[in-house]
């Protein structure tokens, strides 16, 4: 009668006898690995040369004998703290700990965009200011933008004031000021935004604005002015060679910076303040007109003419922002001015957005002059795009012309003005455009397919694609009818499309 199962070892293991007291000898491979690690630690401790990997993967030891961690490990620990949604004090303590452990400044132990986005969404204003001071204003412009997006304009304004007071805005190329102006424009606070844009223009005239950084940080536009990054401004009357071989003086480079700031201002105001964006565009036009007149006066006196193409053409992003403002403002006069500027600019190639934004606004009145302006814009865009890609204006096989939105808006403006004959011609030309090949519902003359009304079949992988716009006698000769004129059929089709739109 036992109280439970026996605690004796298994009979199989009992036959093997007692456990050995002496340990087994180490394998040669393990001993060799330990010797290698010990040698590496000793050599790293006595090596006084700087590390070759930039200091982020140090293998030496600190004064206390504790091995430093790599920077990516520090970033991972801070990221884990943010993912746990820790309190801001705990996050700041983690940043200080990994900074001491890695020997890297606290600002480089955290991904600032991730931190400020998290702070703007989850922390209050005193916490954000405390962390900003602890990190010595790291990526201050991004902090202003992200706090404004996540926490609101009021918190962003307080953070901006604190940063200006502490001097965090120095050497940021005006990015923090542009970020705050972008936030004010986004919520319609025009007075505050205009004051910041005035200051930014004053800095631009002195050559102190990094427009690429302002656009990247304030608006999140990473491809803005990519070709001008890293371009230095010469001092005095010196000149520098650009990437395309042209020579630029200090005045021409500063003028291009001013124009880029105007482009950023117009793009910012066009979101909620289209009238202010139109006024900014008018100021830019007046400035360019005065500079052009002054350059003409200097040329008559024998002065050297600037050979830079930037002095004669605006960036395409300026016209894009102006088109957005014109579309929101619905002002035919302003839209016509923008269309004239685009058509007269030798280097600007109008895209689908420009034509589709300006054509309905210009042609809203339905006058002949408005239709002529729309058609002039459309033809200039086709000619410019064809010249840029080496094809003719009518478009060729493989040519990348305007899209369906531009064609539709232009045809609608022509029909509104009563230009049905020209609208029918554009409908026939549109059938051979490249974008029509991506419309599977477009019928083609029946080749291997079931014929429809009038002998027209569906597309089955070949044939000429123009049957829905084909106004030949085959479709007009219907039983019981005397036929329809081609222009009248095109006008009826365009009118139906207009009512449906």
Tab-separated table of C-alpha atoms in Angstrom:
chain	number	residue	atom	x	y	z
A	1	UNK	CA	0.000	0.000	0.000
A	2	UNK	CA	2.016	2.910	-1.297
A	3	UNK	CA	0.930	6.499	-1.312
A	4	UNK	CA	1.751	7.014	-4.967
A	5	UNK	CA	3.909	5.945	-7.840
A	6	UNK	CA	7.499	5.104	-7.224
A	7	UNK	CA	10.072	7.899	-7.501
A	8	UNK	CA	12.841	5.530	-8.465
A	9	UNK	CA	14.490	6.218	-11.811
A	10	UNK	CA	13.431	4.299	-14.832
A	11	UNK	CA	14.914	0.785	-14.832
A	12	UNK	CA	16.561	1.465	-18.164
A	13	UNK	CA	18.421	4.502	-16.798
A	14	UNK	CA	19.104	2.745	-13.511
A	15	UNK	CA	21.218	0.174	-15.301
A	16	UNK	CA	23.526	2.887	-16.603
A	17	UNK	CA	24.842	3.663	-13.132
A	18	UNK	CA	25.353	7.025	-11.402
A	19	UNK	CA	25.793	10.287	-13.366
A	20	UNK	CA	29.355	11.266	-14.071
A	21	UNK	CA	30.734	13.982	-11.857
A	22	UNK	CA	33.378	15.233	-14.288
A	23	UNK	CA	32.175	17.248	-17.300
A	24	UNK	CA	32.740	16.044	-20.827
A	25	UNK	CA	35.584	17.652	-22.728
A	26	UNK	CA	34.641	20.604	-24.965
A	27	UNK	CA	34.511	20.027	-28.691
A	28	UNK	CA	37.356	21.527	-30.728
A	29	UNK	CA	34.932	23.603	-32.821
A	30	UNK	CA	33.373	25.260	-29.778
A	31	UNK	CA	36.761	26.000	-28.239
A	32	UNK	CA	37.940	27.571	-31.492
A	33	UNK	CA	34.849	29.791	-31.697
A	34	UNK	CA	35.310	30.997	-28.115
A	35	UNK	CA	38.938	31.803	-28.733
A	36	UNK	CA	37.965	33.803	-31.840
A	37	UNK	CA	35.383	35.849	-29.936
A	38	UNK	CA	37.788	36.506	-27.083
A	39	UNK	CA	40.467	37.657	-29.501
A	40	UNK	CA	37.999	39.964	-31.241
A	41	UNK	CA	36.897	41.512	-27.934
A	42	UNK	CA	40.477	42.069	-26.881
A	43	UNK	CA	41.443	43.673	-30.169
A	44	UNK	CA	38.346	45.935	-30.122
A	45	UNK	CA	39.125	47.058	-26.580
A	46	UNK	CA	42.716	48.013	-27.418
A	47	UNK	CA	41.986	49.498	-30.833
A	48	UNK	CA	41.967	53.320	-30.677
A	49	UNK	CA	41.295	53.969	-34.369
A	50	UNK	CA	37.899	55.436	-35.350
A	51	UNK	CA	35.331	52.937	-36.605
A	52	UNK	CA	34.999	52.558	-40.362
A	53	UNK	CA	31.230	52.196	-40.456
A	54	UNK	CA	30.356	55.770	-39.572
A	55	UNK	CA	29.885	55.177	-35.835
A	56	UNK	CA	26.554	53.378	-36.148
A	57	UNK	CA	27.836	49.835	-35.693
A	58	UNK	CA	30.548	50.331	-33.099
A	59	UNK	CA	32.170	47.241	-31.605
A	60	UNK	CA	34.337	48.997	-29.032
A	61	UNK	CA	33.405	49.343	-25.373
A	62	UNK	CA	32.500	52.345	-23.266
A	63	UNK	CA	34.391	53.516	-20.222
A	64	UNK	CA	32.256	51.340	-18.027
A	65	UNK	CA	33.056	48.229	-20.017
A	66	UNK	CA	29.542	47.898	-21.505
A	67	UNK	CA	29.357	47.272	-25.249
A	68	UNK	CA	27.643	49.969	-27.270
A	69	UNK	CA	24.609	49.170	-29.345
A	70	UNK	CA	24.201	49.996	-33.002
A	71	UNK	CA	22.087	52.942	-34.110
A	72	UNK	CA	19.543	50.713	-35.791
A	73	UNK	CA	19.055	48.944	-32.451
A	74	UNK	CA	18.450	52.316	-30.817
A	75	UNK	CA	15.913	53.220	-33.494
A	76	UNK	CA	14.193	49.870	-33.011
A	77	UNK	CA	13.869	50.360	-29.250
A	78	UNK	CA	12.355	53.821	-29.626
A	79	UNK	CA	10.000	52.513	-32.303
A	80	UNK	CA	8.905	49.716	-29.954
A	81	UNK	CA	8.180	52.277	-27.246
A	82	UNK	CA	6.027	54.289	-29.652
A	83	UNK	CA	4.194	51.157	-30.766
A	84	UNK	CA	3.396	50.358	-27.134
A	85	UNK	CA	1.843	53.832	-26.909
A	86	UNK	CA	3.959	54.670	-23.880
A	87	UNK	CA	3.669	57.914	-22.008
A	88	UNK	CA	5.823	60.726	-23.346
A	89	UNK	CA	8.042	60.568	-20.255
A	90	UNK	CA	8.744	56.894	-20.871
A	91	UNK	CA	9.468	57.545	-24.536
A	92	UNK	CA	11.861	60.324	-23.613
A	93	UNK	CA	13.564	58.056	-21.063
A	94	UNK	CA	14.011	55.363	-23.719
A	95	UNK	CA	15.543	57.912	-26.088
A	96	UNK	CA	18.007	59.056	-23.420
A	97	UNK	CA	18.919	55.467	-22.505
A	98	UNK	CA	19.607	54.376	-26.069
A	99	UNK	CA	21.544	57.603	-26.670
A	100	UNK	CA	23.890	56.759	-23.808
A	101	UNK	CA	24.111	53.122	-24.877
A	102	UNK	CA	24.910	53.904	-28.507
A	103	UNK	CA	26.958	57.071	-28.114
A	104	UNK	CA	24.698	58.825	-30.633
A	105	UNK	CA	22.954	62.169	-29.967
A	106	UNK	CA	19.305	61.814	-28.936
A	107	UNK	CA	18.064	63.454	-32.135
A	108	UNK	CA	19.626	60.644	-34.199
A	109	UNK	CA	18.181	57.874	-32.069
A	110	UNK	CA	14.639	58.415	-33.302
A	111	UNK	CA	12.873	58.772	-36.634
A	112	UNK	CA	11.626	62.306	-36.255
A	113	UNK	CA	8.722	62.118	-38.706
A	114	UNK	CA	7.387	59.064	-36.891
A	115	UNK	CA	7.849	60.723	-33.502
A	116	UNK	CA	6.179	64.027	-34.378
A	117	UNK	CA	3.274	62.324	-36.095
A	118	UNK	CA	2.743	60.180	-32.984
A	119	UNK	CA	3.102	63.226	-30.720
A	120	UNK	CA	0.651	65.347	-32.680
A	121	UNK	CA	-1.999	62.631	-32.573
A	122	UNK	CA	-1.628	61.428	-28.964
A	123	UNK	CA	0.213	63.945	-26.779
A	124	UNK	CA	-0.841	67.299	-25.438
A	125	UNK	CA	0.932	70.597	-26.086
A	126	UNK	CA	3.191	70.671	-22.957
A	127	UNK	CA	4.417	67.156	-23.729
A	128	UNK	CA	5.262	68.031	-27.332
A	129	UNK	CA	7.147	71.153	-26.287
A	130	UNK	CA	9.073	69.211	-23.614
A	131	UNK	CA	10.153	66.550	-26.104
A	132	UNK	CA	11.043	69.226	-28.677
A	133	UNK	CA	13.332	70.912	-26.150
A	134	UNK	CA	14.892	67.596	-25.129
A	135	UNK	CA	15.733	66.816	-28.770
A	136	UNK	CA	17.050	70.354	-29.362
A	137	UNK	CA	14.485	71.101	-32.069
A	138	UNK	CA	15.234	68.074	-34.236
A	139	UNK	CA	13.465	68.383	-37.638
A	140	UNK	CA	11.526	71.398	-36.403
A	141	UNK	CA	9.767	72.100	-39.704
A	142	UNK	CA	8.414	68.547	-39.903
A	143	UNK	CA	7.273	68.888	-36.287
A	144	UNK	CA	5.229	71.976	-37.173
A	145	UNK	CA	3.617	70.321	-40.176
A	146	UNK	CA	2.807	67.008	-38.486
A	147	UNK	CA	1.471	68.631	-35.324
A	148	UNK	CA	-0.743	70.805	-37.503
A	149	UNK	CA	-2.033	67.790	-39.427
A	150	UNK	CA	-2.595	65.543	-36.412
A	151	UNK	CA	-3.263	67.938	-33.548
A	152	UNK	CA	-4.623	71.104	-35.119
A	153	UNK	CA	-3.482	74.545	-36.161
A	154	UNK	CA	-3.585	75.973	-32.626
A	155	UNK	CA	-1.055	73.479	-31.261
A	156	UNK	CA	1.088	73.887	-34.367
A	157	UNK	CA	1.135	77.664	-33.884
A	158	UNK	CA	2.269	77.303	-30.271
A	159	UNK	CA	4.987	74.853	-31.286
A	160	UNK	CA	6.060	77.229	-34.051
A	161	UNK	CA	6.290	80.158	-31.634
A	162	UNK	CA	8.318	78.082	-29.187
A	163	UNK	CA	10.692	77.019	-31.945
A	164	UNK	CA	11.138	80.572	-33.224
A	165	UNK	CA	11.873	81.748	-29.688
A	166	UNK	CA	14.466	78.990	-29.206
A	167	UNK	CA	16.050	79.516	-32.617
A	168	UNK	CA	15.180	76.112	-34.063
A	169	UNK	CA	14.215	77.730	-37.374
A	170	UNK	CA	17.764	78.817	-38.196
A	171	UNK	CA	19.378	77.139	-41.196
A	172	UNK	CA	16.195	75.327	-42.230
A	173	UNK	CA	15.836	77.262	-45.488
A	174	UNK	CA	12.450	78.702	-44.534
A	175	UNK	CA	10.863	75.253	-44.251
A	176	UNK	CA	9.256	75.897	-40.852
A	177	UNK	CA	7.763	79.186	-42.055
A	178	UNK	CA	6.417	77.520	-45.198
A	179	UNK	CA	4.962	74.684	-43.113
A	180	UNK	CA	3.099	77.107	-40.869
A	181	UNK	CA	1.831	79.092	-43.868
A	182	UNK	CA	0.644	75.854	-45.499
A	183	UNK	CA	-1.314	75.003	-42.351
A	184	UNK	CA	-2.945	78.455	-42.195
A	185	UNK	CA	-3.924	78.269	-45.870
A	186	UNK	CA	-5.382	74.806	-45.360
A	187	UNK	CA	-7.934	76.090	-42.852
A	188	UNK	CA	-8.595	79.424	-44.541
A	189	UNK	CA	-6.681	81.694	-42.150
A	190	UNK	CA	-5.588	84.136	-44.824
A	191	UNK	CA	-4.228	86.974	-42.688
A	192	UNK	CA	-1.752	84.789	-40.817
A	193	UNK	CA	-0.722	82.920	-43.970
A	194	UNK	CA	-0.162	86.119	-45.989
A	195	UNK	CA	2.156	87.502	-43.314
A	196	UNK	CA	4.276	84.356	-43.436
A	197	UNK	CA	4.399	84.380	-47.244
A	198	UNK	CA	5.571	88.017	-47.202
A	199	UNK	CA	8.440	87.052	-44.904
A	200	UNK	CA	9.258	84.052	-47.079
A	201	UNK	CA	9.404	86.225	-50.208
A	202	UNK	CA	11.747	88.620	-48.426
A	203	UNK	CA	14.052	85.725	-47.559
A	204	UNK	CA	13.839	84.416	-51.128
A	205	UNK	CA	14.994	87.731	-52.557
A	206	UNK	CA	18.102	87.333	-50.400
A	207	UNK	CA	18.680	83.783	-51.606
A	208	UNK	CA	18.094	82.181	-48.200
A	209	UNK	CA	15.196	79.862	-49.098
A	210	UNK	CA	15.602	76.186	-49.920
A	211	UNK	CA	12.463	75.704	-52.008
A	212	UNK	CA	12.962	71.959	-52.407
A	213	UNK	CA	13.106	71.503	-48.637
A	214	UNK	CA	10.144	73.808	-48.111
A	215	UNK	CA	8.023	71.816	-50.555
A	216	UNK	CA	9.169	68.482	-49.178
A	217	UNK	CA	8.612	69.359	-45.514
A	218	UNK	CA	5.656	71.745	-45.740
A	219	UNK	CA	3.631	70.095	-48.498
A	220	UNK	CA	5.055	66.574	-48.682
A	221	UNK	CA	6.169	67.056	-52.324
A	222	UNK	CA	9.346	65.025	-52.687
A	223	UNK	CA	9.926	65.712	-56.391
A	224	UNK	CA	9.662	69.500	-56.251
A	225	UNK	CA	12.572	71.313	-57.939
A	226	UNK	CA	14.723	68.176	-57.908
A	227	UNK	CA	17.151	69.540	-60.465
A	228	UNK	CA	18.057	72.581	-58.327
A	229	UNK	CA	19.021	70.694	-55.160
A	230	UNK	CA	22.537	71.308	-54.048
A	231	UNK	CA	23.000	74.287	-56.403
A	232	UNK	CA	25.049	76.993	-54.764
A	233	UNK	CA	24.447	80.696	-55.290
A	234	UNK	CA	27.587	82.496	-56.476
A	235	UNK	CA	28.672	85.612	-54.664
A	236	UNK	CA	28.841	89.036	-56.253
A	237	UNK	CA	28.763	89.094	-60.030
A	238	UNK	CA	30.126	85.575	-60.442
A	239	UNK	CA	28.317	82.984	-62.510
A	240	UNK	CA	27.974	79.209	-62.393
A	241	UNK	CA	27.234	76.561	-64.988
A	242	UNK	CA	23.945	74.686	-64.757
A	243	UNK	CA	23.341	71.000	-65.500
A	244	UNK	CA	22.261	71.708	-69.081
A	245	UNK	CA	25.361	73.781	-69.852
A	246	UNK	CA	23.798	77.235	-69.521
A	247	UNK	CA	25.423	79.963	-67.467
A	248	UNK	CA	23.518	81.500	-64.586
A	249	UNK	CA	24.331	84.575	-62.570
A	250	UNK	CA	23.431	85.233	-58.974
A	251	UNK	CA	20.508	87.415	-60.035
A	252	UNK	CA	19.039	84.756	-62.309
A	253	UNK	CA	19.300	82.046	-59.632
A	254	UNK	CA	17.648	84.271	-57.031
A	255	UNK	CA	14.916	85.122	-59.532
A	256	UNK	CA	14.250	81.413	-60.103
A	257	UNK	CA	14.026	80.905	-56.320
A	258	UNK	CA	11.497	83.741	-56.069
A	259	UNK	CA	9.406	82.177	-58.824
A	260	UNK	CA	9.498	78.801	-57.070
A	261	UNK	CA	8.293	80.445	-53.854
A	262	UNK	CA	5.447	81.999	-55.829
A	263	UNK	CA	4.619	78.557	-57.204
A	264	UNK	CA	4.521	77.104	-53.697
A	265	UNK	CA	2.343	79.993	-52.500
A	266	UNK	CA	-0.124	79.591	-55.370
A	267	UNK	CA	-0.327	75.834	-54.770
A	268	UNK	CA	-0.958	76.414	-51.065
A	269	UNK	CA	-3.643	79.048	-51.546
A	270	UNK	CA	-5.410	77.237	-54.386
A	271	UNK	CA	-6.707	74.588	-51.952
A	272	UNK	CA	-9.050	76.803	-49.910
A	273	UNK	CA	-8.365	80.363	-51.101
A	274	UNK	CA	-8.598	80.449	-54.906
A	275	UNK	CA	-8.999	84.234	-55.079
A	276	UNK	CA	-5.804	84.725	-53.084
A	277	UNK	CA	-4.042	82.232	-55.361
A	278	UNK	CA	-5.193	84.200	-58.416
A	279	UNK	CA	-3.882	87.423	-56.857
A	280	UNK	CA	-0.518	85.768	-56.191
A	281	UNK	CA	-0.360	84.634	-59.807
A	282	UNK	CA	-1.138	88.168	-60.987
A	283	UNK	CA	1.674	89.520	-58.823
A	284	UNK	CA	4.027	86.989	-60.365
A	285	UNK	CA	2.957	88.042	-63.867
A	286	UNK	CA	3.505	91.717	-63.037
A	287	UNK	CA	6.929	90.955	-61.607
A	288	UNK	CA	7.943	89.023	-64.708
A	289	UNK	CA	6.618	91.788	-66.971
A	290	UNK	CA	8.698	94.411	-65.137
A	291	UNK	CA	11.796	92.234	-65.286
A	292	UNK	CA	11.249	91.622	-68.979
A	293	UNK	CA	10.894	95.336	-69.657
A	294	UNK	CA	14.009	96.066	-67.629
A	295	UNK	CA	15.932	93.376	-69.499
A	296	UNK	CA	14.806	94.849	-72.802
A	297	UNK	CA	15.998	98.291	-71.731
A	298	UNK	CA	19.373	96.859	-70.732
A	299	UNK	CA	19.665	95.040	-74.047
A	300	UNK	CA	19.184	98.299	-75.938
A	301	UNK	CA	22.099	99.776	-73.972
A	302	UNK	CA	24.345	96.876	-74.933
A	303	UNK	CA	24.163	94.908	-71.710
A	304	UNK	CA	24.798	91.189	-71.745
A	305	UNK	CA	21.603	89.161	-72.003
A	306	UNK	CA	21.052	86.315	-69.597
A	307	UNK	CA	21.300	82.985	-71.406
A	308	UNK	CA	19.452	80.959	-68.816
A	309	UNK	CA	16.108	79.513	-70.006
A	310	UNK	CA	14.687	79.947	-66.502
A	311	UNK	CA	14.539	83.702	-67.061
A	312	UNK	CA	12.127	83.226	-69.976
A	313	UNK	CA	9.870	80.393	-68.807
A	314	UNK	CA	7.901	79.574	-65.695
A	315	UNK	CA	7.964	76.116	-64.129
A	316	UNK	CA	5.050	73.920	-65.123
A	317	UNK	CA	3.972	73.609	-61.486
A	318	UNK	CA	3.122	77.327	-61.467
A	319	UNK	CA	0.642	76.816	-64.289
A	320	UNK	CA	-0.740	73.691	-62.639
A	321	UNK	CA	-1.446	75.585	-59.420
A	322	UNK	CA	-2.967	78.469	-61.387
A	323	UNK	CA	-5.224	76.035	-63.258
A	324	UNK	CA	-6.440	74.633	-59.968
A	325	UNK	CA	-7.220	78.113	-58.717
A	326	UNK	CA	-9.026	78.964	-61.969
A	327	UNK	CA	-11.107	75.791	-61.769
A	328	UNK	CA	-12.174	76.573	-58.203
A	329	UNK	CA	-12.706	80.290	-58.838
A	330	UNK	CA	-14.738	79.899	-62.068
A	331	UNK	CA	-13.387	83.188	-63.394
A	332	UNK	CA	-13.264	83.182	-67.234
A	333	UNK	CA	-10.961	86.203	-67.424
A	334	UNK	CA	-8.372	84.698	-65.117
A	335	UNK	CA	-8.623	81.311	-66.824
A	336	UNK	CA	-8.083	82.955	-70.232
A	337	UNK	CA	-5.010	84.798	-68.933
A	338	UNK	CA	-3.539	81.516	-67.690
A	339	UNK	CA	-4.325	79.833	-71.021
A	340	UNK	CA	-2.604	82.634	-72.938
A	341	UNK	CA	0.465	82.345	-70.715
A	342	UNK	CA	0.631	78.587	-71.237
A	343	UNK	CA	0.240	78.876	-75.000
A	344	UNK	CA	2.874	81.619	-75.269
A	345	UNK	CA	5.379	79.810	-73.045
A	346	UNK	CA	7.820	78.009	-75.281
A	347	UNK	CA	8.955	75.425	-72.748
A	348	UNK	CA	5.687	74.550	-70.991
A	349	UNK	CA	3.861	71.476	-72.300
A	350	UNK	CA	0.198	71.575	-71.275
A	351	UNK	CA	-1.067	68.317	-69.851
A	352	UNK	CA	-4.547	66.847	-69.446
A	353	UNK	CA	-5.151	68.596	-66.130
A	354	UNK	CA	-4.389	72.054	-67.499
A	355	UNK	CA	-6.634	71.711	-70.546
A	356	UNK	CA	-9.458	69.980	-68.657
A	357	UNK	CA	-9.359	72.640	-65.904
A	358	UNK	CA	-9.332	75.716	-68.146
A	359	UNK	CA	-11.585	74.660	-71.060
A	360	UNK	CA	-14.899	74.440	-69.111
A	361	UNK	CA	-14.229	77.754	-67.332
A	362	UNK	CA	-13.284	79.650	-70.506
A	363	UNK	CA	-16.105	78.144	-72.558
A	364	UNK	CA	-18.814	78.637	-69.940
A	365	UNK	CA	-20.060	81.809	-71.622
A	366	UNK	CA	-20.677	80.033	-74.936
A	367	UNK	CA	-19.316	82.895	-77.065
A	368	UNK	CA	-17.272	82.544	-80.221
A	369	UNK	CA	-14.283	84.262	-78.617
A	370	UNK	CA	-14.362	81.769	-75.747
A	371	UNK	CA	-14.487	78.855	-78.209
A	372	UNK	CA	-11.529	80.296	-80.123
A	373	UNK	CA	-9.525	80.597	-76.903
A	374	UNK	CA	-10.315	77.002	-75.926
A	375	UNK	CA	-9.363	75.704	-79.352
A	376	UNK	CA	-6.134	77.724	-79.336
A	377	UNK	CA	-5.184	76.216	-75.976
A	378	UNK	CA	-6.030	72.732	-77.199
A	379	UNK	CA	-4.051	73.042	-80.436
A	380	UNK	CA	-1.038	74.558	-78.693
A	381	UNK	CA	-1.037	71.673	-76.204
A	382	UNK	CA	-1.180	69.105	-79.013
A	383	UNK	CA	1.576	70.815	-80.998
A	384	UNK	CA	3.823	71.178	-77.933
A	385	UNK	CA	3.388	67.553	-76.879
A	386	UNK	CA	3.997	66.354	-80.428
A	387	UNK	CA	7.115	68.501	-80.754
A	388	UNK	CA	8.431	67.275	-77.419
A	389	UNK	CA	8.134	63.616	-78.410
A	390	UNK	CA	9.079	63.967	-82.070
A	391	UNK	CA	5.613	63.348	-83.564
A	392	UNK	CA	3.335	65.603	-85.539
A	393	UNK	CA	0.451	67.512	-84.023
A	394	UNK	CA	-2.190	65.138	-85.322
A	395	UNK	CA	-0.726	62.274	-83.317
A	396	UNK	CA	0.841	59.073	-84.629
A	397	UNK	CA	0.970	55.445	-83.694
A	398	UNK	CA	2.507	55.210	-80.248
A	399	UNK	CA	2.313	58.951	-79.585
A	400	UNK	CA	1.340	59.972	-76.078
A	401	UNK	CA	-1.164	62.746	-76.620
A	402	UNK	CA	-3.819	64.333	-74.465
A	403	UNK	CA	-6.245	62.165	-72.541
A	404	UNK	CA	-9.964	61.729	-72.743
A	405	UNK	CA	-10.742	64.376	-70.120
A	406	UNK	CA	-9.091	67.144	-72.162
A	407	UNK	CA	-10.804	66.049	-75.390
A	408	UNK	CA	-14.212	65.863	-73.705
A	409	UNK	CA	-13.953	69.322	-72.114
A	410	UNK	CA	-12.801	70.944	-75.349
A	411	UNK	CA	-15.570	69.322	-77.407
A	412	UNK	CA	-18.123	70.385	-74.804
A	413	UNK	CA	-16.904	73.996	-74.937
A	414	UNK	CA	-17.130	74.014	-78.731
A	415	UNK	CA	-20.669	72.615	-78.670
A	416	UNK	CA	-21.690	75.195	-76.091
A	417	UNK	CA	-20.566	77.924	-78.500
A	418	UNK	CA	-22.364	76.346	-81.462
A	419	UNK	CA	-19.198	75.139	-83.206
A	420	UNK	CA	-20.672	71.746	-84.044
A	421	UNK	CA	-18.721	71.308	-87.278
A	422	UNK	CA	-15.399	71.622	-85.476
A	423	UNK	CA	-16.688	69.411	-82.658
A	424	UNK	CA	-17.513	66.651	-85.144
A	425	UNK	CA	-14.025	66.926	-86.639
A	426	UNK	CA	-12.482	66.518	-83.184
A	427	UNK	CA	-14.714	63.521	-82.563
A	428	UNK	CA	-13.381	61.875	-85.725
A	429	UNK	CA	-9.792	62.666	-84.726
A	430	UNK	CA	-10.332	61.423	-81.187
A	431	UNK	CA	-11.150	57.954	-82.511
A	432	UNK	CA	-7.490	57.426	-83.476
A	433	UNK	CA	-6.026	58.688	-80.205
A	434	UNK	CA	-3.971	56.224	-78.102
A	435	UNK	CA	-6.245	56.469	-75.071
A	436	UNK	CA	-9.136	55.091	-77.138
A	437	UNK	CA	-7.402	51.711	-77.310
A	438	UNK	CA	-7.981	51.251	-73.601
A	439	UNK	CA	-11.768	51.496	-74.010
A	440	UNK	CA	-13.004	47.927	-74.589
A	441	UNK	CA	-16.574	49.094	-75.232
A	442	UNK	CA	-15.655	50.988	-78.406
A	443	UNK	CA	-17.058	49.140	-81.454
A	444	UNK	CA	-15.068	48.597	-84.625
A	445	UNK	CA	-16.125	47.518	-88.102
A	446	UNK	CA	-17.136	43.870	-87.842
A	447	UNK	CA	-14.195	41.569	-88.434
A	448	UNK	CA	-15.145	38.196	-87.130
A	449	UNK	CA	-17.824	39.662	-84.864
A	450	UNK	CA	-21.578	39.808	-84.952
A	451	UNK	CA	-22.754	42.818	-86.949
A	452	UNK	CA	-24.821	45.391	-85.192
A	453	UNK	CA	-27.143	48.026	-86.586
A	454	UNK	CA	-25.850	49.431	-89.819
A	455	UNK	CA	-23.351	46.611	-90.345
A	456	UNK	CA	-21.113	47.591	-87.418
A	457	UNK	CA	-19.741	44.816	-85.241
A	458	UNK	CA	-17.937	44.586	-81.914
A	459	UNK	CA	-14.175	44.589	-81.571
A	460	UNK	CA	-12.583	41.177	-81.768
A	461	UNK	CA	-8.915	42.069	-81.826
A	462	UNK	CA	-8.388	44.014	-85.051
A	463	UNK	CA	-9.678	46.619	-87.454
A	464	UNK	CA	-9.807	50.403	-87.495
A	465	UNK	CA	-11.325	51.873	-84.362
A	466	UNK	CA	-13.592	54.727	-85.357
A	467	UNK	CA	-17.032	53.275	-85.944
A	468	UNK	CA	-18.896	55.134	-83.190
A	469	UNK	CA	-17.757	58.375	-84.804
A	470	UNK	CA	-18.065	57.119	-88.387
A	471	UNK	CA	-20.723	59.264	-90.092
A	472	UNK	CA	-20.519	57.573	-93.493
A	473	UNK	CA	-23.488	56.666	-95.690
A	474	UNK	CA	-23.637	53.100	-94.325
A	475	UNK	CA	-25.075	54.286	-91.022
A	476	UNK	CA	-27.205	57.020	-92.587
A	477	UNK	CA	-28.962	54.708	-95.028
A	478	UNK	CA	-31.552	53.281	-92.691
A	479	UNK	CA	-34.779	51.744	-93.916
A	480	UNK	CA	-37.627	54.215	-93.910
A	481	UNK	CA	-35.377	57.253	-93.678
A	482	UNK	CA	-33.696	59.579	-96.096
A	483	UNK	CA	-30.315	59.741	-94.341
A	484	UNK	CA	-28.824	62.218	-91.873
A	485	UNK	CA	-26.199	64.825	-92.423
A	486	UNK	CA	-22.874	64.091	-90.719
A	487	UNK	CA	-22.575	67.395	-88.893
A	488	UNK	CA	-26.116	67.150	-87.533
A	489	UNK	CA	-25.488	63.606	-86.278
A	490	UNK	CA	-22.287	64.729	-84.567
A	491	UNK	CA	-24.081	67.646	-82.969
A	492	UNK	CA	-26.857	65.375	-81.727
A	493	UNK	CA	-24.335	62.939	-80.278
A	494	UNK	CA	-22.414	65.754	-78.582
A	495	UNK	CA	-25.641	67.223	-77.190
A	496	UNK	CA	-26.602	63.859	-75.725
A	497	UNK	CA	-23.153	63.519	-74.198
A	498	UNK	CA	-23.440	67.012	-72.739
A	499	UNK	CA	-26.802	66.298	-71.137
A	500	UNK	CA	-25.515	63.027	-69.733
A	501	UNK	CA	-22.452	64.783	-68.321
